[in-house]
Amino acid sequence: MCGIAGIFYKDKTRPVSKETLLNMAAIQYHRGPDGFGIEIMDGQGVGFSHARLSIIDLVGNRARQPFIDAENRFMLAHNGEFYGYQKIRTDLTSRGDKFRTKSDSEIILHLARRYGIDHTLKQLRGEFAFSLYDAENDELHLVRDRFGVKPLYYYEGPDGIVFGSEVKVIFANPDVPRKFSNQGLYHQLIQVMVPGTTAFRGITQVRPGHIVTIKRTGTGYEIKDREYWDFEFPDASEHRDAQSEETSIETVRDQLTEAVRLRLEADVPVGCYLSGGVDSCAILGLSSAMKQDPVKAFTIGFTDKAYDETPIAEEMAAATGADQDILRLDGSDLYGHFEKTIWHTERTIYNTLAVAKYLMSQHVHKVGYKVVVTGEGSDELFAGYPSFRNDLYLHGLEELTPEERVEWQSMLGESNNLFKGAMLAEDELDSKALTSLIGFTPSCLQPWLACDQTARTVMNRDRAETIHNYDPGESIASELDEKKLTGRHPLDKVQYVWSKTMLEGQILTWGGDRVDMANSMEARPAFLDHHLAESATHIPPLHRIKGRKEKYVLKEAMKGLLPKTLYEREKFAFMAPPATTNKDKWQAMMTLADEFLTEDKVVEAGLLDWAGIQDTLQELSNEKTSRPRRVQIDAMINHMIGVQILQKLFIDQDIPQKASEMAKEVGWSL
């Protein structure tokens, strides 16, 4: 895992600054503190830089990137891991290819030369983002893995393309302006993002499973954004001829075992994240069975017992003989590191779980680990969120009577009452655009779309006026592929929508790569193996959710290694407690609000409206305000603080100057 950066000018004769490339690498030192590299292709108007976290091929600087192939046709900068690369390298070697390193990254150069980029992508398995310049065709490819585990952004300016693993990398280039977009600001306040967008004007994400190709054409260039893979479910009719439960269970067991096996391969020690959930417990159980030595298991504990899962995690660690390391956190820990976390997430967060995970990766790094296998993606494959069960019962079980529906909804509310206002909306909300596309508005989006009026209330009046007629549901719907939704089972539809919105924009961003790599720590989500995912889409809906049990098929597949308590209980989403439920945490939040939400700072930044903020805080203090609404406002306060921090760190701060200073501080020079 590493950080990549680059510049691709319209004018091939324009020289690329090595100093700028160095600074773009230095500002993401946290992604790759083990060394840097810079390559510029003479006369091509293109240059890459790379910050390396050494995990595969640790021999000196042999695997230092960027790579240029022997024919000077391809230049590569790669972030991530390719699994099964040894087999590919062996096959290519038998065909006469000569490899200069033992790095997994180098296979790209050989595959692209021999088979072309499209066939190359079909052979890649893992979490990755890479840039590949093809001098023969004079085109730049920006590629992101299938689920978007690894980040990749680009800016299209008047002179060319600037790209990097993080937004700050692009901002380190002095040619790139740093401004909020009004729609981006609005979406920071309601949490859910439009796929492919960011908070900042002109900064675009390469979407998961996509390849963006920039090809020079005379005095300019053309940009093509193509999908090479998608999380695709079968037609609903296929589920009617459902495979047996045993087949589903065996498929999950077999595919997950292989996914974990591949992710335990590294030239450095590999640990596991362990919460009290079935996902991470399954990962630890399988890892412990495969490895000869005890597995290092890292657990986050919260002082709020209602949200603390360490008792089950301890039970699992004891059962597997794992070497468990528990990091216990309270409100002051979480809000005390809020600003630093925002620097890395580059977007707002509604819940301080992101801070908890930032502190955990910091701890993992301090004890000498660079790699952990994690449980992210399980809920996406096997329908583990309360919103999925909500939609299944409302829209996917035609045989239920109205009375039975009410009963099931009551059970859902009882078991997930803690998450009303955040993971579930207090009241049903309908987006015309989403309902028109999907048949209903997915429950997973409703709590965030329900923040619309509050977001407009707290936004700067002039900025809010520019999006007066803006419809967030319509914008999200416009980025969803209708062909992947038509004719699908309702549960499949909502899992697909979640994967395109909340998974990539939240789970894998402020809950994944950005807070892990903030401390030079690589997280490998085994469930997001695309072979496992493709099998999971064909598992019948009622094997994923059965009665009260979300992720039924996964629990049955892993039954032999799960604690009885965990096997029998319903889904409990792992999250940090809201500040409104904890006096100490509330005080810590208000201390941060006193720093960033003062009237003078609000007016100076020009992002928020002081009167609107006061009205929202007044509502929170009203005893008649419902608990779900309090949870929602809690999230909004986090977002308001977050956008003020984004202004301070990314707009007001001189990022190019900071990047230059960081290069000197870490000792990187030309």
PDB file of N, CA and C in Angstrom, residues 35-123:
ATOM      1  N   GLY A  35       9.932   5.339   1.680  1.00  0.00           N
ATOM      2  CA  GLY A  35      10.723   5.848   0.564  1.00  0.00           C
ATOM      3  C   GLY A  35       9.850   6.480  -0.497  1.00  0.00           C
ATOM      4  N   PHE A  36      10.492   7.224  -1.411  1.00  0.00           N
ATOM      5  CA  PHE A  36       9.735   7.874  -2.476  1.00  0.00           C
ATOM      6  C   PHE A  36      10.453   7.667  -3.802  1.00  0.00           C
ATOM      7  N   GLY A  37       9.718   7.909  -4.877  1.00  0.00           N
ATOM      8  CA  GLY A  37      10.297   7.832  -6.203  1.00  0.00           C
ATOM      9  C   GLY A  37       9.641   8.845  -7.123  1.00  0.00           C
ATOM     10  N   ILE A  38      10.377   9.312  -8.109  1.00  0.00           N
ATOM     11  CA  ILE A  38       9.873  10.255  -9.108  1.00  0.00           C
ATOM     12  C   ILE A  38      10.360   9.811 -10.473  1.00  0.00           C
ATOM     13  N   GLU A  39       9.466   9.809 -11.455  1.00  0.00           N
ATOM     14  CA  GLU A  39       9.854   9.508 -12.828  1.00  0.00           C
ATOM     15  C   GLU A  39       9.148  10.486 -13.765  1.00  0.00           C
ATOM     16  N   ILE A  40       9.896  10.989 -14.731  1.00  0.00           N
ATOM     17  CA  ILE A  40       9.350  11.862 -15.769  1.00  0.00           C
ATOM     18  C   ILE A  40       9.775  11.314 -17.123  1.00  0.00           C
ATOM     19  N   MET A  41       8.832  11.152 -18.010  1.00  0.00           N
ATOM     20  CA  MET A  41       9.160  10.707 -19.362  1.00  0.00           C
ATOM     21  C   MET A  41       9.506  11.924 -20.210  1.00  0.00           C
ATOM     22  N   ASP A  42      10.743  12.001 -20.634  1.00  0.00           N
ATOM     23  CA  ASP A  42      11.213  13.157 -21.398  1.00  0.00           C
ATOM     24  C   ASP A  42      10.401  13.351 -22.670  1.00  0.00           C
ATOM     25  N   GLY A  43       9.984  14.600 -22.873  1.00  0.00           N
ATOM     26  CA  GLY A  43       9.271  14.943 -24.092  1.00  0.00           C
ATOM     27  C   GLY A  43       7.848  14.450 -24.162  1.00  0.00           C
ATOM     28  N   GLN A  44       7.337  13.933 -23.050  1.00  0.00           N
ATOM     29  CA  GLN A  44       5.971  13.396 -23.045  1.00  0.00           C
ATOM     30  C   GLN A  44       5.017  14.232 -22.204  1.00  0.00           C
ATOM     31  N   GLY A  45       5.534  15.213 -21.465  1.00  0.00           N
ATOM     32  CA  GLY A  45       4.664  16.055 -20.647  1.00  0.00           C
ATOM     33  C   GLY A  45       3.936  15.303 -19.565  1.00  0.00           C
ATOM     34  N   VAL A  46       4.599  14.285 -19.008  1.00  0.00           N
ATOM     35  CA  VAL A  46       3.964  13.464 -17.978  1.00  0.00           C
ATOM     36  C   VAL A  46       5.002  13.055 -16.939  1.00  0.00           C
ATOM     37  N   GLY A  47       4.579  13.050 -15.666  1.00  0.00           N
ATOM     38  CA  GLY A  47       5.452  12.612 -14.590  1.00  0.00           C
ATOM     39  C   GLY A  47       4.652  12.042 -13.432  1.00  0.00           C
ATOM     40  N   PHE A  48       5.216  11.035 -12.781  1.00  0.00           N
ATOM     41  CA  PHE A  48       4.576  10.382 -11.632  1.00  0.00           C
ATOM     42  C   PHE A  48       5.498  10.481 -10.424  1.00  0.00           C
ATOM     43  N   SER A  49       4.887  10.433  -9.237  1.00  0.00           N
ATOM     44  CA  SER A  49       5.660  10.235  -8.004  1.00  0.00           C
ATOM     45  C   SER A  49       4.942   9.233  -7.122  1.00  0.00           C
ATOM     46  N   HIS A  50       5.673   8.721  -6.123  1.00  0.00           N
ATOM     47  CA  HIS A  50       5.184   7.579  -5.349  1.00  0.00           C
ATOM     48  C   HIS A  50       5.768   7.624  -3.952  1.00  0.00           C
ATOM     49  N   ALA A  51       4.929   7.404  -2.943  1.00  0.00           N
ATOM     50  CA  ALA A  51       5.366   7.249  -1.554  1.00  0.00           C
ATOM     51  C   ALA A  51       5.113   5.797  -1.168  1.00  0.00           C
ATOM     52  N   ARG A  52       6.140   5.097  -0.730  1.00  0.00           N
ATOM     53  CA  ARG A  52       6.055   3.640  -0.592  1.00  0.00           C
ATOM     54  C   ARG A  52       5.919   3.152   0.842  1.00  0.00           C
ATOM     55  N   LEU A  53       4.961   2.252   1.043  1.00  0.00           N
ATOM     56  CA  LEU A  53       4.844   1.459   2.260  1.00  0.00           C
ATOM     57  C   LEU A  53       5.243   0.043   1.876  1.00  0.00           C
ATOM     58  N   SER A  54       6.406  -0.401   2.298  1.00  0.00           N
ATOM     59  CA  SER A  54       6.951  -1.673   1.822  1.00  0.00           C
ATOM     60  C   SER A  54       6.333  -2.856   2.549  1.00  0.00           C
ATOM     61  N   ILE A  55       5.636  -3.689   1.768  1.00  0.00           N
ATOM     62  CA  ILE A  55       4.972  -4.878   2.302  1.00  0.00           C
ATOM     63  C   ILE A  55       5.354  -6.118   1.498  1.00  0.00           C
ATOM     64  N   ILE A  56       5.518  -5.948   0.190  1.00  0.00           N
ATOM     65  CA  ILE A  56       5.974  -7.024  -0.694  1.00  0.00           C
ATOM     66  C   ILE A  56       7.309  -6.606  -1.298  1.00  0.00           C
ATOM     67  N   ASP A  57       8.265  -7.542  -1.331  1.00  0.00           N
ATOM     68  CA  ASP A  57       9.616  -7.305  -1.862  1.00  0.00           C
ATOM     69  C   ASP A  57      10.317  -6.222  -1.063  1.00  0.00           C
ATOM     70  N   LEU A  58      10.940  -6.638   0.033  1.00  0.00           N
ATOM     71  CA  LEU A  58      11.566  -5.704   0.962  1.00  0.00           C
ATOM     72  C   LEU A  58      13.050  -5.490   0.695  1.00  0.00           C
ATOM     73  N   VAL A  59      13.566  -6.043  -0.415  1.00  0.00           N
ATOM     74  CA  VAL A  59      14.989  -5.976  -0.711  1.00  0.00           C
ATOM     75  C   VAL A  59      15.381  -4.581  -1.197  1.00  0.00           C
ATOM     76  N   GLY A  60      16.036  -3.815  -0.360  1.00  0.00           N
ATOM     77  CA  GLY A  60      16.534  -2.492  -0.726  1.00  0.00           C
ATOM     78  C   GLY A  60      15.492  -1.634  -1.411  1.00  0.00           C
ATOM     79  N   ASN A  61      15.921  -0.976  -2.497  1.00  0.00           N
ATOM     80  CA  ASN A  61      15.036  -0.123  -3.287  1.00  0.00           C
ATOM     81  C   ASN A  61      14.590  -0.796  -4.582  1.00  0.00           C
ATOM     82  N   ARG A  62      14.734  -2.114  -4.630  1.00  0.00           N
ATOM     83  CA  ARG A  62      14.432  -2.829  -5.870  1.00  0.00           C
ATOM     84  C   ARG A  62      13.011  -2.581  -6.354  1.00  0.00           C
ATOM     85  N   ALA A  63      12.060  -2.496  -5.428  1.00  0.00           N
ATOM     86  CA  ALA A  63      10.649  -2.348  -5.813  1.00  0.00           C
ATOM     87  C   ALA A  63      10.176  -0.896  -5.742  1.00  0.00           C
ATOM     88  N   ARG A  64      11.126   0.048  -5.687  1.00  0.00           N
ATOM     89  CA  ARG A  64      10.737   1.449  -5.617  1.00  0.00           C
ATOM     90  C   ARG A  64      10.040   1.869  -6.918  1.00  0.00           C
ATOM     91  N   GLN A  65       8.941   2.568  -6.767  1.00  0.00           N
ATOM     92  CA  GLN A  65       8.190   3.073  -7.915  1.00  0.00           C
ATOM     93  C   GLN A  65       8.384   4.588  -8.026  1.00  0.00           C
ATOM     94  N   PRO A  66       7.944   5.164  -9.167  1.00  0.00           N
ATOM     95  CA  PRO A  66       7.260   4.584 -10.325  1.00  0.00           C
ATOM     96  C   PRO A  66       8.162   3.648 -11.132  1.00  0.00           C
ATOM     97  N   PHE A  67       7.528   2.711 -11.859  1.00  0.00           N
ATOM     98  CA  PHE A  67       8.223   1.799 -12.756  1.00  0.00           C
ATOM     99  C   PHE A  67       8.116   2.299 -14.192  1.00  0.00           C
ATOM    100  N   ILE A  68       9.166   2.121 -14.955  1.00  0.00           N
ATOM    101  CA  ILE A  68       9.133   2.295 -16.408  1.00  0.00           C
ATOM    102  C   ILE A  68       9.633   0.997 -17.019  1.00  0.00           C
ATOM    103  N   ASP A  69       8.905   0.463 -17.988  1.00  0.00           N
ATOM    104  CA  ASP A  69       9.288  -0.824 -18.556  1.00  0.00           C
ATOM    105  C   ASP A  69      10.536  -0.700 -19.428  1.00  0.00           C
ATOM    106  N   ALA A  70      11.099  -1.835 -19.799  1.00  0.00           N
ATOM    107  CA  ALA A  70      12.364  -1.877 -20.533  1.00  0.00           C
ATOM    108  C   ALA A  70      12.283  -1.197 -21.887  1.00  0.00           C
ATOM    109  N   GLU A  71      11.093  -1.157 -22.490  1.00  0.00           N
ATOM    110  CA  GLU A  71      10.925  -0.542 -23.813  1.00  0.00           C
ATOM    111  C   GLU A  71      10.584   0.940 -23.731  1.00  0.00           C
ATOM    112  N   ASN A  72      10.515   1.487 -22.505  1.00  0.00           N
ATOM    113  CA  ASN A  72      10.133   2.895 -22.297  1.00  0.00           C
ATOM    114  C   ASN A  72       8.772   3.221 -22.898  1.00  0.00           C
ATOM    115  N   ARG A  73       7.886   2.242 -22.871  1.00  0.00           N
ATOM    116  CA  ARG A  73       6.528   2.487 -23.352  1.00  0.00           C
ATOM    117  C   ARG A  73       5.597   2.834 -22.206  1.00  0.00           C
ATOM    118  N   PHE A  74       5.689   2.086 -21.095  1.00  0.00           N
ATOM    119  CA  PHE A  74       4.759   2.257 -19.982  1.00  0.00           C
ATOM    120  C   PHE A  74       5.450   2.836 -18.757  1.00  0.00           C
ATOM    121  N   MET A  75       4.737   3.706 -18.075  1.00  0.00           N
ATOM    122  CA  MET A  75       5.148   4.190 -16.765  1.00  0.00           C
ATOM    123  C   MET A  75       4.010   3.917 -15.792  1.00  0.00           C
ATOM    124  N   LEU A  76       4.339   3.370 -14.616  1.00  0.00           N
ATOM    125  CA  LEU A  76       3.332   2.904 -13.664  1.00  0.00           C
ATOM    126  C   LEU A  76       3.589   3.435 -12.263  1.00  0.00           C
ATOM    127  N   ALA A  77       2.517   3.864 -11.590  1.00  0.00           N
ATOM    128  CA  ALA A  77       2.531   4.126 -10.144  1.00  0.00           C
ATOM    129  C   ALA A  77       1.320   3.401  -9.563  1.00  0.00           C
ATOM    130  N   HIS A  78       1.568   2.537  -8.602  1.00  0.00           N
ATOM    131  CA  HIS A  78       0.523   1.635  -8.096  1.00  0.00           C
ATOM    132  C   HIS A  78       0.404   1.728  -6.588  1.00  0.00           C
ATOM    133  N   ASN A  79      -0.827   1.739  -6.118  1.00  0.00           N
ATOM    134  CA  ASN A  79      -1.146   1.709  -4.689  1.00  0.00           C
ATOM    135  C   ASN A  79      -2.044   0.507  -4.450  1.00  0.00           C
ATOM    136  N   GLY A  80      -1.660  -0.359  -3.514  1.00  0.00           N
ATOM    137  CA  GLY A  80      -2.538  -1.475  -3.186  1.00  0.00           C
ATOM    138  C   GLY A  80      -1.842  -2.816  -3.284  1.00  0.00           C
ATOM    139  N   GLU A  81      -2.668  -3.856  -3.334  1.00  0.00           N
ATOM    140  CA  GLU A  81      -2.156  -5.219  -3.396  1.00  0.00           C
ATOM    141  C   GLU A  81      -2.877  -6.016  -4.470  1.00  0.00           C
ATOM    142  N   PHE A  82      -2.104  -6.797  -5.217  1.00  0.00           N
ATOM    143  CA  PHE A  82      -2.665  -7.772  -6.146  1.00  0.00           C
ATOM    144  C   PHE A  82      -2.448  -9.155  -5.535  1.00  0.00           C
ATOM    145  N   TYR A  83      -3.522  -9.911  -5.395  1.00  0.00           N
ATOM    146  CA  TYR A  83      -3.408 -11.255  -4.838  1.00  0.00           C
ATOM    147  C   TYR A  83      -3.302 -12.275  -5.970  1.00  0.00           C
ATOM    148  N   GLY A  84      -2.537 -13.327  -5.717  1.00  0.00           N
ATOM    149  CA  GLY A  84      -2.314 -14.333  -6.747  1.00  0.00           C
ATOM    150  C   GLY A  84      -1.341 -13.863  -7.812  1.00  0.00           C
ATOM    151  N   TYR A  85      -0.581 -12.804  -7.517  1.00  0.00           N
ATOM    152  CA  TYR A  85       0.347 -12.265  -8.516  1.00  0.00           C
ATOM    153  C   TYR A  85       1.483 -13.241  -8.826  1.00  0.00           C
ATOM    154  N   GLN A  86       1.808 -14.128  -7.869  1.00  0.00           N
ATOM    155  CA  GLN A  86       2.894 -15.078  -8.104  1.00  0.00           C
ATOM    156  C   GLN A  86       2.568 -15.997  -9.283  1.00  0.00           C
ATOM    157  N   LYS A  87       1.317 -16.426  -9.369  1.00  0.00           N
ATOM    158  CA  LYS A  87       0.907 -17.299 -10.471  1.00  0.00           C
ATOM    159  C   LYS A  87       0.989 -16.556 -11.797  1.00  0.00           C
ATOM    160  N   ILE A  88       0.542 -15.300 -11.808  1.00  0.00           N
ATOM    161  CA  ILE A  88       0.603 -14.504 -13.038  1.00  0.00           C
ATOM    162  C   ILE A  88       2.055 -14.284 -13.454  1.00  0.00           C
ATOM    163  N   ARG A  89       2.899 -13.945 -12.481  1.00  0.00           N
ATOM    164  CA  ARG A  89       4.311 -13.713 -12.794  1.00  0.00           C
ATOM    165  C   ARG A  89       4.977 -14.980 -13.328  1.00  0.00           C
ATOM    166  N   THR A  90       4.634 -16.120 -12.745  1.00  0.00           N
ATOM    167  CA  THR A  90       5.199 -17.386 -13.201  1.00  0.00           C
ATOM    168  C   THR A  90       4.779 -17.691 -14.631  1.00  0.00           C
ATOM    169  N   ASP A  91       3.491 -17.467 -14.914  1.00  0.00           N
ATOM    170  CA  ASP A  91       2.994 -17.712 -16.270  1.00  0.00           C
ATOM    171  C   ASP A  91       3.696 -16.803 -17.277  1.00  0.00           C
ATOM    172  N   LEU A  92       3.831 -15.524 -16.941  1.00  0.00           N
ATOM    173  CA  LEU A  92       4.476 -14.585 -17.856  1.00  0.00           C
ATOM    174  C   LEU A  92       5.957 -14.912 -18.039  1.00  0.00           C
ATOM    175  N   THR A  93       6.606 -15.350 -16.965  1.00  0.00           N
ATOM    176  CA  THR A  93       8.011 -15.730 -17.054  1.00  0.00           C
ATOM    177  C   THR A  93       8.189 -16.919 -17.987  1.00  0.00           C
ATOM    178  N   SER A  94       7.256 -17.873 -17.901  1.00  0.00           N
ATOM    179  CA  SER A  94       7.338 -19.052 -18.781  1.00  0.00           C
ATOM    180  C   SER A  94       7.148 -18.682 -20.247  1.00  0.00           C
ATOM    181  N   ARG A  95       6.563 -17.510 -20.488  1.00  0.00           N
ATOM    182  CA  ARG A  95       6.348 -17.039 -21.859  1.00  0.00           C
ATOM    183  C   ARG A  95       7.481 -16.120 -22.326  1.00  0.00           C
ATOM    184  N   GLY A  96       8.491 -15.945 -21.470  1.00  0.00           N
ATOM    185  CA  GLY A  96       9.663 -15.193 -21.886  1.00  0.00           C
ATOM    186  C   GLY A  96       9.822 -13.822 -21.270  1.00  0.00           C
ATOM    187  N   ASP A  97       8.880 -13.373 -20.435  1.00  0.00           N
ATOM    188  CA  ASP A  97       9.001 -12.059 -19.816  1.00  0.00           C
ATOM    189  C   ASP A  97      10.097 -12.064 -18.750  1.00  0.00           C
ATOM    190  N   LYS A  98      10.811 -10.957 -18.640  1.00  0.00           N
ATOM    191  CA  LYS A  98      11.877 -10.817 -17.652  1.00  0.00           C
ATOM    192  C   LYS A  98      11.456  -9.798 -16.597  1.00  0.00           C
ATOM    193  N   PHE A  99      11.406 -10.216 -15.339  1.00  0.00           N
ATOM    194  CA  PHE A  99      11.005  -9.347 -14.233  1.00  0.00           C
ATOM    195  C   PHE A  99      12.239  -8.816 -13.508  1.00  0.00           C
ATOM    196  N   ARG A 100      12.176  -7.545 -13.135  1.00  0.00           N
ATOM    197  CA  ARG A 100      13.289  -6.916 -12.430  1.00  0.00           C
ATOM    198  C   ARG A 100      13.096  -6.910 -10.917  1.00  0.00           C
ATOM    199  N   THR A 101      11.862  -7.183 -10.443  1.00  0.00           N
ATOM    200  CA  THR A 101      11.573  -7.151  -9.008  1.00  0.00           C
ATOM    201  C   THR A 101      10.743  -8.365  -8.622  1.00  0.00           C
ATOM    202  N   LYS A 102      10.489  -8.496  -7.349  1.00  0.00           N
ATOM    203  CA  LYS A 102       9.548  -9.500  -6.834  1.00  0.00           C
ATOM    204  C   LYS A 102       8.249  -8.828  -6.398  1.00  0.00           C
ATOM    205  N   SER A 103       8.070  -7.582  -6.789  1.00  0.00           N
ATOM    206  CA  SER A 103       6.887  -6.803  -6.418  1.00  0.00           C
ATOM    207  C   SER A 103       5.656  -7.294  -7.170  1.00  0.00           C
ATOM    208  N   ASP A 104       4.502  -7.242  -6.502  1.00  0.00           N
ATOM    209  CA  ASP A 104       3.249  -7.576  -7.175  1.00  0.00           C
ATOM    210  C   ASP A 104       2.904  -6.528  -8.231  1.00  0.00           C
ATOM    211  N   SER A 105       3.370  -5.291  -8.042  1.00  0.00           N
ATOM    212  CA  SER A 105       3.010  -4.200  -8.950  1.00  0.00           C
ATOM    213  C   SER A 105       3.517  -4.412 -10.369  1.00  0.00           C
ATOM    214  N   GLU A 106       4.665  -5.025 -10.510  1.00  0.00           N
ATOM    215  CA  GLU A 106       5.311  -5.106 -11.820  1.00  0.00           C
ATOM    216  C   GLU A 106       4.516  -5.905 -12.842  1.00  0.00           C
ATOM    217  N   ILE A 107       3.614  -6.763 -12.376  1.00  0.00           N
ATOM    218  CA  ILE A 107       2.852  -7.565 -13.344  1.00  0.00           C
ATOM    219  C   ILE A 107       2.048  -6.688 -14.298  1.00  0.00           C
ATOM    220  N   ILE A 108       1.669  -5.465 -13.857  1.00  0.00           N
ATOM    221  CA  ILE A 108       0.882  -4.569 -14.709  1.00  0.00           C
ATOM    222  C   ILE A 108       1.629  -4.253 -16.006  1.00  0.00           C
ATOM    223  N   LEU A 109       2.905  -3.938 -15.894  1.00  0.00           N
ATOM    224  CA  LEU A 109       3.688  -3.567 -17.071  1.00  0.00           C
ATOM    225  C   LEU A 109       3.704  -4.685 -18.101  1.00  0.00           C
ATOM    226  N   HIS A 110       3.835  -5.908 -17.628  1.00  0.00           N
ATOM    227  CA  HIS A 110       3.932  -7.059 -18.529  1.00  0.00           C
ATOM    228  C   HIS A 110       2.570  -7.446 -19.100  1.00  0.00           C
ATOM    229  N   LEU A 111       1.558  -7.419 -18.257  1.00  0.00           N
ATOM    230  CA  LEU A 111       0.214  -7.751 -18.741  1.00  0.00           C
ATOM    231  C   LEU A 111      -0.263  -6.737 -19.774  1.00  0.00           C
ATOM    232  N   ALA A 112      -0.041  -5.450 -19.494  1.00  0.00           N
ATOM    233  CA  ALA A 112      -0.505  -4.405 -20.403  1.00  0.00           C
ATOM    234  C   ALA A 112       0.190  -4.506 -21.760  1.00  0.00           C
ATOM    235  N   ARG A 113       1.483  -4.774 -21.757  1.00  0.00           N
ATOM    236  CA  ARG A 113       2.216  -4.891 -23.019  1.00  0.00           C
ATOM    237  C   ARG A 113       1.758  -6.099 -23.825  1.00  0.00           C
ATOM    238  N   ARG A 114       1.511  -7.196 -23.128  1.00  0.00           N
ATOM    239  CA  ARG A 114       1.181  -8.444 -23.818  1.00  0.00           C
ATOM    240  C   ARG A 114      -0.295  -8.530 -24.200  1.00  0.00           C
ATOM    241  N   TYR A 115      -1.192  -8.039 -23.332  1.00  0.00           N
ATOM    242  CA  TYR A 115      -2.626  -8.280 -23.542  1.00  0.00           C
ATOM    243  C   TYR A 115      -3.474  -7.016 -23.706  1.00  0.00           C
ATOM    244  N   GLY A 116      -2.927  -5.850 -23.371  1.00  0.00           N
ATOM    245  CA  GLY A 116      -3.739  -4.647 -23.404  1.00  0.00           C
ATOM    246  C   GLY A 116      -4.403  -4.395 -22.063  1.00  0.00           C
ATOM    247  N   ILE A 117      -4.853  -3.163 -21.841  1.00  0.00           N
ATOM    248  CA  ILE A 117      -5.357  -2.768 -20.525  1.00  0.00           C
ATOM    249  C   ILE A 117      -6.657  -3.468 -20.159  1.00  0.00           C
ATOM    250  N   ASP A 118      -7.559  -3.682 -21.114  1.00  0.00           N
ATOM    251  CA  ASP A 118      -8.851  -4.279 -20.771  1.00  0.00           C
ATOM    252  C   ASP A 118      -8.696  -5.713 -20.281  1.00  0.00           C
ATOM    253  N   HIS A 119      -7.891  -6.509 -20.956  1.00  0.00           N
ATOM    254  CA  HIS A 119      -7.678  -7.894 -20.522  1.00  0.00           C
ATOM    255  C   HIS A 119      -6.875  -7.931 -19.220  1.00  0.00           C
ATOM    256  N   THR A 120      -5.985  -6.964 -19.049  1.00  0.00           N
ATOM    257  CA  THR A 120      -5.209  -6.885 -17.811  1.00  0.00           C
ATOM    258  C   THR A 120      -6.123  -6.744 -16.600  1.00  0.00           C
ATOM    259  N   LEU A 121      -7.113  -5.856 -16.703  1.00  0.00           N
ATOM    260  CA  LEU A 121      -8.004  -5.595 -15.571  1.00  0.00           C
ATOM    261  C   LEU A 121      -8.772  -6.845 -15.156  1.00  0.00           C
ATOM    262  N   LYS A 122      -9.111  -7.695 -16.103  1.00  0.00           N
ATOM    263  CA  LYS A 122      -9.852  -8.917 -15.793  1.00  0.00           C
ATOM    264  C   LYS A 122      -9.032  -9.866 -14.929  1.00  0.00           C
ATOM    265  N   GLN A 123      -7.711  -9.778 -15.019  1.00  0.00           N
ATOM    266  CA  GLN A 123      -6.851 -10.718 -14.293  1.00  0.00           C
ATOM    267  C   GLN A 123      -6.473 -10.243 -12.895  1.00  0.00           C
TER     268      GLN A 123
END
